[in-house]
Tab-separated table of N, CA, C and O in Angstrom:
chain	number	residue	atom	x	y	z
Z	12	UNK	N	78.905	38.303	-102.063
Z	12	UNK	CA	79.501	39.208	-102.704
Z	12	UNK	C	79.157	38.412	-104.378
Z	12	UNK	O	79.299	37.378	-104.430
Z	13	UNK	N	78.665	39.234	-105.139
Z	13	UNK	CA	78.459	38.719	-106.515
Z	13	UNK	C	79.748	38.647	-107.482
Z	13	UNK	O	80.523	39.256	-107.264
Z	14	UNK	N	79.924	37.787	-108.344
Z	14	UNK	CA	80.633	37.485	-109.003
Z	14	UNK	C	80.592	38.464	-110.244
Z	14	UNK	O	79.645	39.210	-110.451
Z	15	UNK	N	81.774	38.592	-111.462
Z	15	UNK	CA	81.875	39.546	-112.188
Z	15	UNK	C	80.906	38.952	-113.496
Z	15	UNK	O	81.078	38.013	-113.853
Z	16	UNK	N	79.791	39.556	-113.869
Z	16	UNK	CA	79.072	39.567	-115.227
Z	16	UNK	C	79.993	39.811	-116.242
Z	16	UNK	O	80.539	40.799	-116.737
Z	17	UNK	N	79.822	38.611	-117.252
Z	17	UNK	CA	80.532	38.930	-118.756
Z	17	UNK	C	79.359	38.773	-119.568
Z	17	UNK	O	78.452	38.102	-119.458
Z	18	UNK	N	79.660	39.684	-120.381
Z	18	UNK	CA	78.644	39.390	-121.931
Z	18	UNK	C	79.267	38.365	-122.997
Z	18	UNK	O	80.449	38.046	-122.928
Z	19	UNK	N	78.742	37.655	-123.473
Z	19	UNK	CA	78.836	36.896	-124.439
Z	19	UNK	C	78.854	37.394	-126.020
Z	19	UNK	O	77.951	37.676	-126.440
Z	20	UNK	N	79.805	37.254	-126.779
Z	20	UNK	CA	79.919	37.859	-128.067
Z	20	UNK	C	80.410	36.677	-128.757
Z	20	UNK	O	81.103	36.008	-128.353
Z	21	UNK	N	79.932	36.442	-130.162
Z	21	UNK	CA	80.146	35.420	-130.883
Z	21	UNK	C	80.450	35.665	-132.303
Z	21	UNK	O	79.574	36.458	-132.660
Z	22	UNK	N	81.428	35.187	-133.057
Z	22	UNK	CA	81.629	35.325	-134.476
Z	22	UNK	C	80.957	34.483	-135.153
Z	22	UNK	O	81.079	33.183	-134.836
Z	23	UNK	N	80.143	34.959	-135.999
Z	23	UNK	CA	79.260	33.959	-136.196
Z	23	UNK	C	79.556	33.634	-137.884
Z	23	UNK	O	79.139	32.337	-138.671
Z	24	UNK	N	80.259	34.307	-138.636
Z	24	UNK	CA	80.736	34.037	-140.001
Z	24	UNK	C	82.159	34.877	-140.248
Z	24	UNK	O	81.965	35.923	-139.859
Z	25	UNK	N	83.018	34.167	-141.100
Z	25	UNK	CA	84.133	35.012	-141.654
Z	25	UNK	C	84.271	34.784	-143.172
Z	25	UNK	O	83.901	33.514	-143.431
Z	26	UNK	N	84.372	35.681	-143.896
Z	26	UNK	CA	84.524	35.737	-145.521
Z	26	UNK	C	85.772	36.374	-145.828
Z	26	UNK	O	86.450	37.178	-144.889
Z	27	UNK	N	86.214	36.424	-146.881
Z	27	UNK	CA	86.945	37.575	-147.526
Z	27	UNK	C	87.227	38.995	-147.084
Z	27	UNK	O	88.014	39.470	-147.307
Z	28	UNK	N	86.004	39.369	-147.099
Z	28	UNK	CA	85.518	40.682	-146.806
Z	28	UNK	C	85.471	40.994	-145.469
Z	28	UNK	O	85.425	42.340	-145.435
Z	29	UNK	N	85.165	40.174	-144.271
Z	29	UNK	CA	85.233	40.604	-142.998
Z	29	UNK	C	84.343	39.486	-142.129
Z	29	UNK	O	84.410	38.292	-142.742
Z	30	UNK	N	83.854	39.763	-140.925
Z	30	UNK	CA	83.389	38.844	-140.431
Z	30	UNK	C	81.853	39.590	-139.621
Z	30	UNK	O	81.761	40.845	-139.493
Z	31	UNK	N	81.041	38.502	-139.272
Z	31	UNK	CA	79.828	39.112	-138.410
Z	31	UNK	C	79.961	38.628	-136.989
Z	31	UNK	O	80.471	37.689	-136.582
Z	32	UNK	N	79.564	39.638	-136.199
Z	32	UNK	CA	79.686	39.683	-134.571
Z	32	UNK	C	78.472	39.696	-134.076
Z	32	UNK	O	77.711	40.531	-134.208
Z	33	UNK	N	78.057	38.817	-133.123
Z	33	UNK	CA	76.907	38.411	-132.796
Z	33	UNK	C	76.932	39.039	-131.384
Z	33	UNK	O	77.813	38.604	-130.425
Z	34	UNK	N	76.317	40.098	-130.882
Z	34	UNK	CA	76.404	40.575	-129.691
Z	34	UNK	C	75.054	40.725	-129.120
Z	34	UNK	O	74.002	41.585	-129.380
Z	35	UNK	N	74.528	39.629	-128.201
Z	35	UNK	CA	73.122	39.892	-127.673
Z	35	UNK	C	72.255	39.344	-128.820
Z	35	UNK	O	72.462	38.582	-129.324
Z	36	UNK	N	71.557	40.347	-128.994
Z	36	UNK	CA	70.626	40.003	-130.171
Z	36	UNK	C	70.535	40.880	-131.234
Z	36	UNK	O	70.145	41.111	-132.194
Z	37	UNK	N	72.193	41.407	-131.622
Z	37	UNK	CA	72.462	42.141	-132.522
Z	37	UNK	C	73.621	41.684	-133.230
Z	37	UNK	O	74.754	41.300	-132.649
Z	38	UNK	N	73.416	41.662	-134.534
Z	38	UNK	CA	74.826	41.237	-135.447
Z	38	UNK	C	75.097	42.501	-136.469
Z	38	UNK	O	74.549	42.876	-137.007
Z	39	UNK	N	76.740	42.626	-135.929
Z	39	UNK	CA	77.355	43.611	-136.743
Z	39	UNK	C	78.117	43.055	-137.669
Z	39	UNK	O	78.860	42.170	-137.423
Z	40	UNK	N	78.409	43.793	-139.154
Z	40	UNK	CA	79.531	43.421	-139.612
Z	40	UNK	C	80.712	44.070	-139.384
Z	40	UNK	O	80.568	45.226	-139.258
Z	41	UNK	N	81.748	43.577	-139.520
Z	41	UNK	CA	83.246	44.124	-139.274
Z	41	UNK	C	83.979	43.922	-140.628
Z	41	UNK	O	84.946	42.502	-140.496
Z	42	UNK	N	83.956	44.919	-141.276
Z	42	UNK	CA	84.881	44.667	-142.673
Z	42	UNK	C	86.027	45.051	-142.737
Z	42	UNK	O	86.568	45.857	-142.006
Z	43	UNK	N	86.841	44.143	-143.099
Z	43	UNK	CA	88.350	44.266	-143.216
Z	43	UNK	C	88.953	45.846	-143.508
Z	43	UNK	O	89.796	46.106	-143.253
Z	44	UNK	N	88.195	46.544	-144.898
Z	44	UNK	CA	88.493	47.448	-145.342
Z	44	UNK	C	88.330	48.538	-144.224
Z	44	UNK	O	89.094	49.467	-144.419
Z	45	UNK	N	87.333	48.474	-143.222
Z	45	UNK	CA	87.265	49.515	-142.446
Z	45	UNK	C	87.892	49.330	-141.045
Z	45	UNK	O	88.187	49.869	-140.289
Z	46	UNK	N	88.527	47.737	-140.679
Z	46	UNK	CA	89.334	47.335	-139.708
Z	46	UNK	C	90.481	46.422	-139.867
Z	46	UNK	O	90.431	45.355	-139.514
Z	47	UNK	N	91.354	47.178	-140.778
Z	47	UNK	CA	92.364	46.583	-141.355
Z	47	UNK	C	93.159	45.251	-140.480
Z	47	UNK	O	93.866	44.652	-140.887
Z	48	UNK	N	93.073	45.710	-139.181
Z	48	UNK	CA	93.619	44.991	-137.969
Z	48	UNK	C	93.710	43.536	-138.077
Z	48	UNK	O	94.530	42.619	-137.758
Z	49	UNK	N	92.678	43.304	-138.444
Z	49	UNK	CA	92.131	41.741	-138.718
Z	49	UNK	C	92.161	41.147	-139.774
Z	49	UNK	O	92.266	39.937	-139.469
Z	50	UNK	N	92.684	41.604	-140.667
Z	50	UNK	CA	92.865	41.064	-142.031
Z	50	UNK	C	94.261	40.058	-141.732
Z	50	UNK	O	93.812	39.028	-142.798
Z	51	UNK	N	95.057	40.189	-141.192
Z	51	UNK	CA	96.130	39.037	-141.084
Z	51	UNK	C	96.055	38.214	-139.879
Z	51	UNK	O	96.788	37.334	-139.646
Z	52	UNK	N	94.799	38.222	-139.303
Z	52	UNK	CA	94.425	37.284	-138.235
Z	52	UNK	C	93.932	36.095	-138.627
Z	52	UNK	O	93.432	35.895	-139.602
Z	53	UNK	N	94.232	34.897	-137.830
Z	53	UNK	CA	93.713	33.502	-138.194
Z	53	UNK	C	92.254	33.741	-137.859
Z	53	UNK	O	91.701	34.387	-136.788
Z	54	UNK	N	91.977	32.628	-138.194
Z	54	UNK	CA	90.353	32.294	-137.947
Z	54	UNK	C	90.435	32.099	-136.498
Z	54	UNK	O	89.506	32.734	-135.692
Z	55	UNK	N	91.194	31.184	-136.041
Z	55	UNK	CA	90.864	31.035	-134.385
Z	55	UNK	C	91.075	32.438	-133.519
Z	55	UNK	O	90.590	32.490	-132.688
Z	56	UNK	N	92.141	33.251	-133.958
Z	56	UNK	CA	92.392	34.506	-133.312
Z	56	UNK	C	91.219	35.430	-133.349
Z	56	UNK	O	90.732	36.161	-132.572
Z	57	UNK	N	90.456	35.443	-134.638
Z	57	UNK	CA	89.451	36.263	-134.652
Z	57	UNK	C	88.140	35.599	-133.946
Z	57	UNK	O	87.379	36.430	-133.195
Z	58	UNK	N	88.020	34.421	-133.794
Z	58	UNK	CA	86.904	33.688	-133.025
Z	58	UNK	C	86.870	33.949	-131.488
Z	58	UNK	O	86.017	34.101	-130.597
Z	59	UNK	N	88.242	34.329	-130.836
Z	59	UNK	CA	88.414	34.646	-129.585
Z	59	UNK	C	88.170	35.844	-129.087
Z	59	UNK	O	89.303	36.675	-128.889
Z	60	UNK	N	87.180	36.136	-129.169
Z	60	UNK	CA	86.640	37.789	-128.626
Z	60	UNK	C	85.970	37.642	-127.345
Z	60	UNK	O	85.392	36.944	-127.099
Z	61	UNK	N	86.325	38.692	-126.462
Z	61	UNK	CA	85.795	38.949	-125.415
Z	61	UNK	C	85.010	40.265	-125.351
Z	61	UNK	O	85.325	40.964	-125.867
Z	62	UNK	N	84.066	40.382	-124.469
Z	62	UNK	CA	82.875	41.496	-124.300
Z	62	UNK	C	82.741	41.854	-123.029
Z	62	UNK	O	81.662	41.794	-122.390
Z	63	UNK	N	84.038	42.435	-122.482
Z	63	UNK	CA	83.982	42.757	-121.094
Z	63	UNK	C	82.714	43.903	-120.674
Z	63	UNK	O	82.543	43.765	-119.155
Z	64	UNK	N	82.577	44.892	-121.325
Z	64	UNK	CA	81.545	45.742	-120.925
Z	64	UNK	C	80.634	45.956	-122.116
Z	64	UNK	O	81.261	45.509	-123.354
Z	65	UNK	N	79.565	46.459	-121.997
Z	65	UNK	CA	78.479	46.752	-123.189
Z	65	UNK	C	79.217	47.596	-124.348
Z	65	UNK	O	78.585	47.423	-125.519
Z	66	UNK	N	80.227	48.189	-124.321
Z	66	UNK	CA	80.860	49.059	-125.243
Z	66	UNK	C	82.439	48.667	-125.541
Z	66	UNK	O	83.134	49.295	-126.434
Z	67	UNK	N	82.983	47.765	-124.860
Z	67	UNK	CA	84.192	47.212	-125.210
Z	67	UNK	C	84.397	46.076	-125.626
Z	67	UNK	O	83.841	44.969	-125.039
Z	68	UNK	N	85.123	45.904	-126.772
Z	68	UNK	CA	85.484	44.362	-127.282
Z	68	UNK	C	86.870	44.207	-127.163
Z	68	UNK	O	87.595	45.126	-127.486
Z	69	UNK	N	87.502	42.990	-127.135
Z	69	UNK	CA	88.653	42.711	-126.798
Z	69	UNK	C	89.099	41.417	-127.719
Z	69	UNK	O	88.492	40.270	-127.170
Z	70	UNK	N	90.067	41.226	-128.641
Z	70	UNK	CA	90.639	40.148	-129.164
Z	70	UNK	C	92.127	39.983	-128.596
Z	70	UNK	O	93.019	40.334	-128.904
Z	71	UNK	N	92.109	39.148	-127.632
Z	71	UNK	CA	93.233	39.098	-126.601
Z	71	UNK	C	94.646	38.445	-127.656
Z	71	UNK	O	95.869	38.713	-127.221
Z	72	UNK	N	94.249	37.631	-128.540
Z	72	UNK	CA	95.678	37.156	-129.369
Z	72	UNK	C	96.055	38.005	-130.425
Z	72	UNK	O	97.081	37.886	-130.891
Z	73	UNK	N	95.255	39.036	-130.791
Z	73	UNK	CA	95.527	40.406	-131.688
Z	73	UNK	C	95.829	41.315	-131.027
Z	73	UNK	O	96.224	42.335	-131.815
Z	74	UNK	N	95.703	41.372	-129.750
Z	74	UNK	CA	95.886	42.450	-129.000
Z	74	UNK	C	95.183	43.771	-129.776
Z	74	UNK	O	95.386	44.988	-129.790
Z	75	UNK	N	93.806	43.481	-129.719
Z	75	UNK	CA	93.095	44.529	-130.473
Z	75	UNK	C	91.721	44.719	-129.495
Z	75	UNK	O	90.931	44.067	-129.193
Z	76	UNK	N	91.293	46.429	-129.371
Z	76	UNK	CA	90.443	46.635	-128.414
Z	76	UNK	C	89.327	47.606	-129.436
Z	76	UNK	O	90.226	48.369	-130.241
Z	77	UNK	N	88.253	47.389	-129.563
Z	77	UNK	CA	87.495	48.322	-130.047
Z	77	UNK	C	86.183	48.672	-129.195
Z	77	UNK	O	85.751	47.999	-128.537
Z	78	UNK	N	85.722	49.695	-129.758
Z	78	UNK	CA	84.462	50.382	-129.094
Z	78	UNK	C	83.129	49.754	-129.966
Z	78	UNK	O	83.556	49.574	-131.320
Z	79	UNK	N	82.263	49.160	-129.482
Z	79	UNK	CA	81.200	48.650	-130.166
Z	79	UNK	C	80.644	49.510	-131.182
Z	79	UNK	O	80.269	49.753	-132.343
Z	80	UNK	N	80.632	50.953	-130.447
Z	80	UNK	CA	80.051	52.222	-131.235
Z	80	UNK	C	80.797	52.405	-132.540
Z	80	UNK	O	80.537	52.666	-133.800
Z	81	UNK	N	82.338	52.045	-132.221
Z	81	UNK	CA	83.176	52.074	-133.591
Z	81	UNK	C	82.666	51.137	-135.107
Z	81	UNK	O	82.805	51.604	-135.962
Z	82	UNK	N	81.980	50.196	-134.271
Z	82	UNK	CA	81.611	49.042	-135.422
Z	82	UNK	C	80.220	49.643	-136.014
Z	82	UNK	O	80.030	49.531	-137.119
Z	83	UNK	N	79.384	50.189	-135.093
Z	83	UNK	CA	77.909	50.362	-135.455
Z	83	UNK	C	78.155	51.761	-136.441
Z	83	UNK	O	77.445	51.919	-137.380
Z	84	UNK	N	79.007	52.378	-135.808
Z	84	UNK	CA	79.290	54.118	-136.785
Z	84	UNK	C	80.684	54.259	-137.139
Z	84	UNK	O	81.250	55.084	-136.592
Z	85	UNK	N	81.304	53.533	-138.164
Z	85	UNK	CA	82.719	53.558	-138.197
Z	85	UNK	C	83.117	54.919	-138.680
Z	85	UNK	O	84.053	55.694	-138.533
Z	86	UNK	N	82.287	55.750	-139.398
Z	86	UNK	CA	82.300	57.075	-139.796
Z	86	UNK	C	82.695	57.932	-138.834
Z	86	UNK	O	83.458	59.044	-138.817
Z	87	UNK	N	82.286	57.523	-137.525
Z	87	UNK	CA	82.479	58.573	-136.515
Z	87	UNK	C	83.918	58.354	-135.656
Z	87	UNK	O	84.325	59.132	-135.043
Z	88	UNK	N	84.764	57.318	-136.186
Z	88	UNK	CA	85.950	56.711	-135.607
Z	88	UNK	C	86.764	56.888	-136.944
Z	88	UNK	O	87.225	55.554	-137.249
Z	89	UNK	N	87.603	57.704	-137.050
Z	89	UNK	CA	88.445	57.595	-137.981
Z	89	UNK	C	89.630	56.939	-138.039
Z	89	UNK	O	90.235	56.872	-136.747
Z	90	UNK	N	90.292	56.123	-138.759
Z	90	UNK	CA	91.457	55.207	-138.399
Z	90	UNK	C	92.623	56.003	-138.132
Z	90	UNK	O	92.922	57.098	-139.041
Z	91	UNK	N	93.207	55.736	-137.047
Z	91	UNK	CA	94.476	56.608	-136.931
Z	91	UNK	C	95.805	55.422	-136.158
Z	91	UNK	O	95.204	54.579	-135.292
Z	92	UNK	N	96.639	55.661	-137.110
Z	92	UNK	CA	97.722	54.403	-136.631
Z	92	UNK	C	98.752	55.128	-135.764
Z	92	UNK	O	99.493	56.098	-136.474
Z	93	UNK	N	99.603	54.415	-134.932
Z	93	UNK	CA	100.663	54.867	-134.241
Z	93	UNK	C	101.956	54.186	-134.890
Z	93	UNK	O	102.975	54.547	-134.354
Z	94	UNK	N	101.838	53.606	-136.128
Z	94	UNK	CA	102.870	53.010	-136.633
Z	94	UNK	C	103.459	53.999	-137.592
Z	94	UNK	O	102.510	54.606	-138.497
Z	95	UNK	N	104.763	54.232	-137.566
Z	95	UNK	CA	105.238	55.347	-138.783
Z	95	UNK	C	105.428	54.503	-139.867
Z	95	UNK	O	105.576	53.165	-140.202
Z	96	UNK	N	105.075	55.478	-141.070
Z	96	UNK	CA	105.050	54.717	-142.237
Z	96	UNK	C	106.224	54.561	-142.838
Z	96	UNK	O	106.902	53.936	-143.450
């Protein structure tokens, strides 16, 4: 029986505007204005990213799940919050 294959994701740079995420040979910008959930995360929390499937990213310490497609094409994924204003 083969073991579970995991993909490696790496945060390569963090600035006040967002962070760069390396997925295999593709580097994507995750801007805080489009992904505000990361804005209050610590560097350590943002660095701990998991890539369990080709289109799924997970930050366990922030409890954030994202589709890779939502980073590539954020206009196709409007922000919706379940938190009452």
